[in-house]
C-alpha positions as protocol buffer text, in pm:
chain_id: "A"
residue {
  index: 1
  type: UNK
  ca { x: 142 y: 2126 z: -1808 }
}
residue {
  index: 2
  type: UNK
  ca { x: 229 y: 1860 z: -1552 }
}
residue {
  index: 3
  type: UNK
  ca { x: -75 y: 1707 z: -1384 }
}
residue {
  index: 4
  type: UNK
  ca { x: -327 y: 1824 z: -1643 }
}
residue {
  index: 5
  type: UNK
  ca { x: -525 y: 1502 z: -1595 }
}
residue {
  index: 6
  type: UNK
  ca { x: -488 y: 1503 z: -1214 }
}
residue {
  index: 7
  type: UNK
  ca { x: -241 y: 1560 z: -934 }
}
residue {
  index: 8
  type: UNK
  ca { x: -188 y: 1285 z: -682 }
}
residue {
  index: 9
  type: UNK
  ca { x: -45 y: 1378 z: -340 }
}
residue {
  index: 10
  type: UNK
  ca { x: 126 y: 1100 z: -150 }
}
residue {
  index: 11
  type: UNK
  ca { x: 254 y: 1086 z: 208 }
}
residue {
  index: 12
  type: UNK
  ca { x: 532 y: 830 z: 234 }
}
residue {
  index: 13
  type: UNK
  ca { x: 764 y: 703 z: 508 }
}
residue {
  index: 14
  type: UNK
  ca { x: 1103 y: 872 z: 492 }
}
residue {
  index: 15
  type: UNK
  ca { x: 1282 y: 543 z: 426 }
}
residue {
  index: 16
  type: UNK
  ca { x: 1066 y: 452 z: 128 }
}
residue {
  index: 17
  type: UNK
  ca { x: 1251 y: 413 z: -206 }
}
residue {
  index: 18
  type: UNK
  ca { x: 968 y: 249 z: -407 }
}
residue {
  index: 19
  type: UNK
  ca { x: 631 y: 424 z: -389 }
}
residue {
  index: 20
  type: UNK
  ca { x: 715 y: 724 z: -606 }
}
residue {
  index: 21
  type: UNK
  ca { x: 897 y: 534 z: -881 }
}
residue {
  index: 22
  type: UNK
  ca { x: 618 y: 274 z: -904 }
}
residue {
  index: 23
  type: UNK
  ca { x: 338 y: 536 z: -900 }
}
residue {
  index: 24
  type: UNK
  ca { x: 515 y: 735 z: -1171 }
}
residue {
  index: 25
  type: UNK
  ca { x: 547 y: 426 z: -1389 }
}
residue {
  index: 26
  type: UNK
  ca { x: 182 y: 318 z: -1342 }
}
residue {
  index: 27
  type: UNK
  ca { x: 0 y: 650 z: -1344 }
}
residue {
  index: 28
  type: UNK
  ca { x: -200 y: 725 z: -1660 }
}
residue {
  index: 29
  type: UNK
  ca { x: -68 y: 990 z: -1906 }
}
residue {
  index: 30
  type: UNK
  ca { x: -124 y: 1345 z: -1789 }
}
residue {
  index: 31
  type: UNK
  ca { x: -123 y: 1258 z: -1421 }
}
residue {
  index: 32
  type: UNK
  ca { x: 151 y: 1377 z: -1184 }
}
residue {
  index: 33
  type: UNK
  ca { x: 261 y: 1251 z: -843 }
}
residue {
  index: 34
  type: UNK
  ca { x: 375 y: 1482 z: -565 }
}
residue {
  index: 35
  type: UNK
  ca { x: 515 y: 1348 z: -240 }
}
residue {
  index: 36
  type: UNK
  ca { x: 592 y: 1457 z: 111 }
}
residue {
  index: 37
  type: UNK
  ca { x: 755 y: 1243 z: 377 }
}
residue {
  index: 38
  type: UNK
  ca { x: 714 y: 1146 z: 739 }
}
residue {
  index: 39
  type: UNK
  ca { x: 1005 y: 1026 z: 953 }
}
residue {
  index: 40
  type: UNK
  ca { x: 1030 y: 649 z: 982 }
}
residue {
  index: 41
  type: UNK
  ca { x: 1355 y: 463 z: 1041 }
}
residue {
  index: 42
  type: UNK
  ca { x: 1228 y: 120 z: 1156 }
}
residue {
  index: 43
  type: UNK
  ca { x: 923 y: -81 z: 1073 }
}
residue {
  index: 44
  type: UNK
  ca { x: 826 y: -153 z: 1430 }
}
residue {
  index: 45
  type: UNK
  ca { x: 490 y: -70 z: 1594 }
}
residue {
  index: 46
  type: UNK
  ca { x: 604 y: 227 z: 1807 }
}
residue {
  index: 47
  type: UNK
  ca { x: 781 y: 393 z: 1516 }
}
residue {
  index: 48
  type: UNK
  ca { x: 487 y: 328 z: 1279 }
}
residue {
  index: 49
  type: UNK
  ca { x: 249 y: 492 z: 1525 }
}
residue {
  index: 50
  type: UNK
  ca { x: 478 y: 786 z: 1582 }
}
residue {
  index: 51
  type: UNK
  ca { x: 512 y: 849 z: 1210 }
}
residue {
  index: 52
  type: UNK
  ca { x: 153 y: 979 z: 1210 }
}
residue {
  index: 53
  type: UNK
  ca { x: 220 y: 1251 z: 1469 }
}
residue {
  index: 54
  type: UNK
  ca { x: 280 y: 1516 z: 1204 }
}
residue {
  index: 55
  type: UNK
  ca { x: 35 y: 1393 z: 944 }
}
residue {
  index: 56
  type: UNK
  ca { x: -157 y: 1726 z: 941 }
}
residue {
  index: 57
  type: UNK
  ca { x: 156 y: 1923 z: 863 }
}
residue {
  index: 58
  type: UNK
  ca { x: 260 y: 1680 z: 590 }
}
residue {
  index: 59
  type: UNK
  ca { x: -88 y: 1697 z: 436 }
}
residue {
  index: 60
  type: UNK
  ca { x: -94 y: 2078 z: 442 }
}
residue {
  index: 61
  type: UNK
  ca { x: 237 y: 2087 z: 249 }
}
residue {
  index: 62
  type: UNK
  ca { x: 74 y: 1894 z: -36 }
}
residue {
  index: 63
  type: UNK
  ca { x: -182 y: 2168 z: -69 }
}
residue {
  index: 64
  type: UNK
  ca { x: 96 y: 2393 z: -195 }
}
residue {
  index: 65
  type: UNK
  ca { x: 128 y: 2168 z: -497 }
}
residue {
  index: 66
  type: UNK
  ca { x: -244 y: 2192 z: -571 }
}
residue {
  index: 67
  type: UNK
  ca { x: -306 y: 1819 z: -547 }
}
residue {
  index: 68
  type: UNK
  ca { x: -650 y: 1672 z: -613 }
}
residue {
  index: 69
  type: UNK
  ca { x: -631 y: 1379 z: -369 }
}
residue {
  index: 70
  type: UNK
  ca { x: -402 y: 1260 z: -89 }
}
residue {
  index: 71
  type: UNK
  ca { x: -303 y: 905 z: -14 }
}
residue {
  index: 72
  type: UNK
  ca { x: -131 y: 802 z: 310 }
}
residue {
  index: 73
  type: UNK
  ca { x: 106 y: 549 z: 156 }
}
residue {
  index: 74
  type: UNK
  ca { x: 220 y: 318 z: 432 }
}
residue {
  index: 75
  type: UNK
  ca { x: 40 y: -13 z: 466 }
}
residue {
  index: 76
  type: UNK
  ca { x: 113 y: -98 z: 827 }
}
residue {
  index: 77
  type: UNK
  ca { x: 142 y: 266 z: 917 }
}
residue {
  index: 78
  type: UNK
  ca { x: -226 y: 301 z: 828 }
}
residue {
  index: 79
  type: UNK
  ca { x: -341 y: 0 z: 1030 }
}
residue {
  index: 80
  type: UNK
  ca { x: -96 y: -27 z: 1320 }
}
residue {
  index: 81
  type: UNK
  ca { x: -315 y: 115 z: 1596 }
}
residue {
  index: 82
  type: UNK
  ca { x: -644 y: -72 z: 1558 }
}
residue {
  index: 83
  type: UNK
  ca { x: -898 y: -162 z: 1291 }
}
residue {
  index: 84
  type: UNK
  ca { x: -1024 y: 197 z: 1266 }
}
residue {
  index: 85
  type: UNK
  ca { x: -679 y: 360 z: 1254 }
}
residue {
  index: 86
  type: UNK
  ca { x: -700 y: 399 z: 877 }
}
residue {
  index: 87
  type: UNK
  ca { x: -1025 y: 587 z: 895 }
}
residue {
  index: 88
  type: UNK
  ca { x: -897 y: 806 z: 1180 }
}
residue {
  index: 89
  type: UNK
  ca { x: -588 y: 899 z: 978 }
}
residue {
  index: 90
  type: UNK
  ca { x: -798 y: 976 z: 671 }
}
residue {
  index: 91
  type: UNK
  ca { x: -1024 y: 1196 z: 871 }
}
residue {
  index: 92
  type: UNK
  ca { x: -729 y: 1393 z: 1018 }
}
residue {
  index: 93
  type: UNK
  ca { x: -591 y: 1452 z: 664 }
}
residue {
  index: 94
  type: UNK
  ca { x: -938 y: 1543 z: 531 }
}
residue {
  index: 95
  type: UNK
  ca { x: -994 y: 1793 z: 809 }
}
residue {
  index: 96
  type: UNK
  ca { x: -656 y: 1957 z: 753 }
}
residue {
  index: 97
  type: UNK
  ca { x: -695 y: 1983 z: 375 }
}
residue {
  index: 98
  type: UNK
  ca { x: -1063 y: 1951 z: 275 }
}
residue {
  index: 99
  type: UNK
  ca { x: -948 y: 1705 z: 5 }
}
residue {
  index: 100
  type: UNK
  ca { x: -1051 y: 1349 z: -72 }
}
residue {
  index: 101
  type: UNK
  ca { x: -827 y: 1101 z: 106 }
}
residue {
  index: 102
  type: UNK
  ca { x: -740 y: 732 z: 114 }
}
residue {
  index: 103
  type: UNK
  ca { x: -489 y: 520 z: 295 }
}
residue {
  index: 104
  type: UNK
  ca { x: -308 y: 213 z: 165 }
}
residue {
  index: 105
  type: UNK
  ca { x: -476 y: -10 z: 425 }
}
residue {
  index: 106
  type: UNK
  ca { x: -819 y: 110 z: 328 }
}
residue {
  index: 107
  type: UNK
  ca { x: -741 y: 78 z: -46 }
}
residue {
  index: 108
  type: UNK
  ca { x: -619 y: -278 z: -6 }
}
residue {
  index: 109
  type: UNK
  ca { x: -944 y: -386 z: 155 }
}
residue {
  index: 110
  type: UNK
  ca { x: -1153 y: -215 z: -108 }
}
residue {
  index: 111
  type: UNK
  ca { x: -943 y: -384 z: -381 }
}
residue {
  index: 112
  type: UNK
  ca { x: -995 y: -725 z: -221 }
}
residue {
  index: 113
  type: UNK
  ca { x: -1366 y: -660 z: -208 }
}
residue {
  index: 114
  type: UNK
  ca { x: -1369 y: -552 z: -569 }
}
residue {
  index: 115
  type: UNK
  ca { x: -1211 y: -880 z: -677 }
}
residue {
  index: 116
  type: UNK
  ca { x: -1446 y: -1071 z: -446 }
}
residue {
  index: 117
  type: UNK
  ca { x: -1157 y: -1218 z: -249 }
}
residue {
  index: 118
  type: UNK
  ca { x: -1263 y: -1423 z: 54 }
}
residue {
  index: 119
  type: UNK
  ca { x: -926 y: -1581 z: 144 }
}
residue {
  index: 120
  type: UNK
  ca { x: -584 y: -1422 z: 101 }
}
residue {
  index: 121
  type: UNK
  ca { x: -216 y: -1506 z: 134 }
}
residue {
  index: 122
  type: UNK
  ca { x: 0 y: -1218 z: 247 }
}
residue {
  index: 123
  type: UNK
  ca { x: 373 y: -1176 z: 174 }
}
residue {
  index: 124
  type: UNK
  ca { x: 543 y: -897 z: 373 }
}
residue {
  index: 125
  type: UNK
  ca { x: 887 y: -772 z: 467 }
}
residue {
  index: 126
  type: UNK
  ca { x: 767 y: -725 z: 827 }
}
residue {
  index: 127
  type: UNK
  ca { x: 843 y: -883 z: 1163 }
}
residue {
  index: 128
  type: UNK
  ca { x: 592 y: -1124 z: 1315 }
}
residue {
  index: 129
  type: UNK
  ca { x: 455 y: -868 z: 1562 }
}
residue {
  index: 130
  type: UNK
  ca { x: 353 y: -638 z: 1272 }
}
residue {
  index: 131
  type: UNK
  ca { x: 219 y: -928 z: 1067 }
}
residue {
  index: 132
  type: UNK
  ca { x: -12 y: -1027 z: 1357 }
}
residue {
  index: 133
  type: UNK
  ca { x: -156 y: -677 z: 1358 }
}
residue {
  index: 134
  type: UNK
  ca { x: -206 y: -683 z: 981 }
}
residue {
  index: 135
  type: UNK
  ca { x: -376 y: -1023 z: 995 }
}
residue {
  index: 136
  type: UNK
  ca { x: -622 y: -894 z: 1252 }
}
residue {
  index: 137
  type: UNK
  ca { x: -696 y: -581 z: 1041 }
}
residue {
  index: 138
  type: UNK
  ca { x: -765 y: -784 z: 724 }
}
residue {
  index: 139
  type: UNK
  ca { x: -976 y: -1042 z: 902 }
}
residue {
  index: 140
  type: UNK
  ca { x: -1177 y: -768 z: 1071 }
}
residue {
  index: 141
  type: UNK
  ca { x: -1309 y: -698 z: 723 }
}
residue {
  index: 142
  type: UNK
  ca { x: -1435 y: -1053 z: 673 }
}
residue {
  index: 143
  type: UNK
  ca { x: -1144 y: -1174 z: 462 }
}
residue {
  index: 144
  type: UNK
  ca { x: -970 y: -1481 z: 591 }
}
residue {
  index: 145
  type: UNK
  ca { x: -589 y: -1477 z: 596 }
}
residue {
  index: 146
  type: UNK
  ca { x: -486 y: -1829 z: 508 }
}
residue {
  index: 147
  type: UNK
  ca { x: -125 y: -1744 z: 580 }
}
residue {
  index: 148
  type: UNK
  ca { x: 96 y: -1441 z: 633 }
}
residue {
  index: 149
  type: UNK
  ca { x: 476 y: -1454 z: 628 }
}
residue {
  index: 150
  type: UNK
  ca { x: 736 y: -1182 z: 658 }
}
residue {
  index: 151
  type: UNK
  ca { x: 1107 y: -1139 z: 584 }
}
residue {
  index: 152
  type: UNK
  ca { x: 1165 y: -1003 z: 936 }
}
residue {
  index: 153
  type: UNK
  ca { x: 1303 y: -678 z: 807 }
}
residue {
  index: 154
  type: UNK
  ca { x: 1274 y: -356 z: 1007 }
}
residue {
  index: 155
  type: UNK
  ca { x: 1498 y: -122 z: 803 }
}
residue {
  index: 156
  type: UNK
  ca { x: 1474 y: 11 z: 450 }
}
residue {
  index: 157
  type: UNK
  ca { x: 1821 y: -99 z: 346 }
}
residue {
  index: 158
  type: UNK
  ca { x: 1729 y: -462 z: 416 }
}
residue {
  index: 159
  type: UNK
  ca { x: 1431 y: -448 z: 187 }
}
residue {
  index: 160
  type: UNK
  ca { x: 1607 y: -243 z: -80 }
}
residue {
  index: 161
  type: UNK
  ca { x: 1879 y: -507 z: -107 }
}
residue {
  index: 162
  type: UNK
  ca { x: 1620 y: -781 z: -198 }
}
residue {
  index: 163
  type: UNK
  ca { x: 1669 y: -860 z: -563 }
}
residue {
  index: 164
  type: UNK
  ca { x: 1388 y: -951 z: -804 }
}
residue {
  index: 165
  type: UNK
  ca { x: 1455 y: -1331 z: -818 }
}
residue {
  index: 166
  type: UNK
  ca { x: 1455 y: -1348 z: -434 }
}
residue {
  index: 167
  type: UNK
  ca { x: 1139 y: -1139 z: -410 }
}
residue {
  index: 168
  type: UNK
  ca { x: 962 y: -1360 z: -661 }
}
residue {
  index: 169
  type: UNK
  ca { x: 1069 y: -1680 z: -486 }
}
residue {
  index: 170
  type: UNK
  ca { x: 949 y: -1545 z: -155 }
}
residue {
  index: 171
  type: UNK
  ca { x: 609 y: -1450 z: -301 }
}
residue {
  index: 172
  type: UNK
  ca { x: 567 y: -1793 z: -456 }
}
residue {
  index: 173
  type: UNK
  ca { x: 656 y: -1961 z: -128 }
}
residue {
  index: 174
  type: UNK
  ca { x: 395 y: -1760 z: 62 }
}
residue {
  index: 175
  type: UNK
  ca { x: 111 y: -1808 z: -188 }
}
residue {
  index: 176
  type: UNK
  ca { x: -121 y: -2071 z: -41 }
}
residue {
  index: 177
  type: UNK
  ca { x: -331 y: -2295 z: -269 }
}
residue {
  index: 178
  type: UNK
  ca { x: -628 y: -2237 z: -37 }
}
residue {
  index: 179
  type: UNK
  ca { x: -628 y: -1863 z: -96 }
}
residue {
  index: 180
  type: UNK
  ca { x: -817 y: -1671 z: -367 }
}
residue {
  index: 181
  type: UNK
  ca { x: -531 y: -1426 z: -420 }
}
residue {
  index: 182
  type: UNK
  ca { x: -188 y: -1308 z: -307 }
}
residue {
  index: 183
  type: UNK
  ca { x: -127 y: -969 z: -143 }
}
residue {
  index: 184
  type: UNK
  ca { x: 227 y: -833 z: -144 }
}
residue {
  index: 185
  type: UNK
  ca { x: 219 y: -589 z: 146 }
}
residue {
  index: 186
  type: UNK
  ca { x: 434 y: -275 z: 188 }
}
residue {
  index: 187
  type: UNK
  ca { x: 456 y: 34 z: -29 }
}
residue {
  index: 188
  type: UNK
  ca { x: 837 y: -10 z: -20 }
}
residue {
  index: 189
  type: UNK
  ca { x: 829 y: -368 z: -157 }
}
residue {
  index: 190
  type: UNK
  ca { x: 923 y: -334 z: -524 }
}
residue {
  index: 191
  type: UNK
  ca { x: 684 y: -581 z: -684 }
}
residue {
  index: 192
  type: UNK
  ca { x: 503 y: -436 z: -986 }
}
residue {
  index: 193
  type: UNK
  ca { x: 739 y: -613 z: -1225 }
}
residue {
  index: 194
  type: UNK
  ca { x: 647 y: -946 z: -1066 }
}
residue {
  index: 195
  type: UNK
  ca { x: 269 y: -921 z: -1081 }
}
residue {
  index: 196
  type: UNK
  ca { x: 190 y: -1046 z: -1432 }
}
residue {
  index: 197
  type: UNK
  ca { x: 428 y: -1340 z: -1404 }
}
residue {
  index: 198
  type: UNK
  ca { x: 299 y: -1435 z: -1058 }
}
residue {
  index: 199
  type: UNK
  ca { x: -61 y: -1417 z: -1171 }
}
residue {
  index: 200
  type: UNK
  ca { x: 12 y: -1651 z: -1461 }
}
residue {
  index: 201
  type: UNK
  ca { x: 202 y: -1897 z: -1242 }
}
residue {
  index: 202
  type: UNK
  ca { x: -48 y: -1896 z: -955 }
}
residue {
  index: 203
  type: UNK
  ca { x: -365 y: -1865 z: -1158 }
}
residue {
  index: 204
  type: UNK
  ca { x: -504 y: -1602 z: -922 }
}
residue {
  index: 205
  type: UNK
  ca { x: -494 y: -1228 z: -870 }
}
residue {
  index: 206
  type: UNK
  ca { x: -190 y: -1060 z: -718 }
}
residue {
  index: 207
  type: UNK
  ca { x: -238 y: -724 z: -544 }
}
residue {
  index: 208
  type: UNK
  ca { x: 39 y: -507 z: -409 }
}
residue {
  index: 209
  type: UNK
  ca { x: 16 y: -214 z: -173 }
}
residue {
  index: 210
  type: UNK
  ca { x: 100 y: 23 z: -451 }
}
residue {
  index: 211
  type: UNK
  ca { x: -136 y: -117 z: -711 }
}
residue {
  index: 212
  type: UNK
  ca { x: -421 y: -111 z: -463 }
}
residue {
  index: 213
  type: UNK
  ca { x: -344 y: 248 z: -353 }
}
residue {
  index: 214
  type: UNK
  ca { x: -318 y: 381 z: -708 }
}
residue {
  index: 215
  type: UNK
  ca { x: -639 y: 195 z: -809 }
}
residue {
  index: 216
  type: UNK
  ca { x: -828 y: 361 z: -526 }
}
residue {
  index: 217
  type: UNK
  ca { x: -685 y: 704 z: -601 }
}
residue {
  index: 218
  type: UNK
  ca { x: -795 y: 671 z: -963 }
}
residue {
  index: 219
  type: UNK
  ca { x: -1147 y: 568 z: -853 }
}
residue {
  index: 220
  type: UNK
  ca { x: -1166 y: 878 z: -625 }
}
residue {
  index: 221
  type: UNK
  ca { x: -1069 y: 1092 z: -923 }
}
residue {
  index: 222
  type: UNK
  ca { x: -1312 y: 909 z: -1148 }
}
residue {
  index: 223
  type: UNK
  ca { x: -1022 y: 811 z: -1375 }
}
residue {
  index: 224
  type: UNK
  ca { x: -1039 y: 436 z: -1329 }
}
residue {
  index: 225
  type: UNK
  ca { x: -943 y: 350 z: -1686 }
}
residue {
  index: 226
  type: UNK
  ca { x: -777 y: 12 z: -1748 }
}
residue {
  index: 227
  type: UNK
  ca { x: -400 y: 2 z: -1699 }
}
residue {
  index: 228
  type: UNK
  ca { x: -228 y: -303 z: -1844 }
}
residue {
  index: 229
  type: UNK
  ca { x: 89 y: -470 z: -1729 }
}
residue {
  index: 230
  type: UNK
  ca { x: 26 y: -452 z: -1355 }
}
residue {
  index: 231
  type: UNK
  ca { x: -218 y: -729 z: -1286 }
}
residue {
  index: 232
  type: UNK
  ca { x: -587 y: -797 z: -1289 }
}
residue {
  index: 233
  type: UNK
  ca { x: -684 y: -518 z: -1044 }
}
residue {
  index: 234
  type: UNK
  ca { x: -558 y: -228 z: -1255 }
}
residue {
  index: 235
  type: UNK
  ca { x: -650 y: -396 z: -1582 }
}
residue {
  index: 236
  type: UNK
  ca { x: -1011 y: -431 z: -1463 }
}
């Protein structure tokens, strides 16, 4: 039976090509991932805010699949409207479903705290306006952003055309020697195949939006068993 060990419900932006494939690869045996989508065509502040307008309806659809937990899987979409936006979104979903909930933004901060990260470099596909909002969110949780750099993408097809060597080179360029770790931000940034190599080269942890979100989901379900091949966080 699919999902015998647990059923993960994920809410993803409609343009996202990466979250579900990466979750399905990383999830422990016996777990199943069920998704619903919210409309997002551009990664700009107004569109990211508007994406949440129908979050209750999207959450209720996941109830039909009998999921055990729901994750709002958009990094900037869960922090775009202030430092408490992630908590407000989670509460809306929780109220609509009576299920345990996390958001990617919340999970990332918890993952950084778990690894005792005080300073972070952040590699993103975003435009500078969105990066500035993300910097403020992270620093509001007492983690210093030594640098944050984006590819200036706003559409999914731009990010989906980024090949693995170019993604790796970008991440290495962004990683600052002063930082304790590298965060690769965006649930649509395909990066799990880069993590182990980057950690070896940089000599520090590498977190992605998807590894952090899955890590927190597994903690909620009390299934936080070590998962190898995806970096220090999940191997913990």
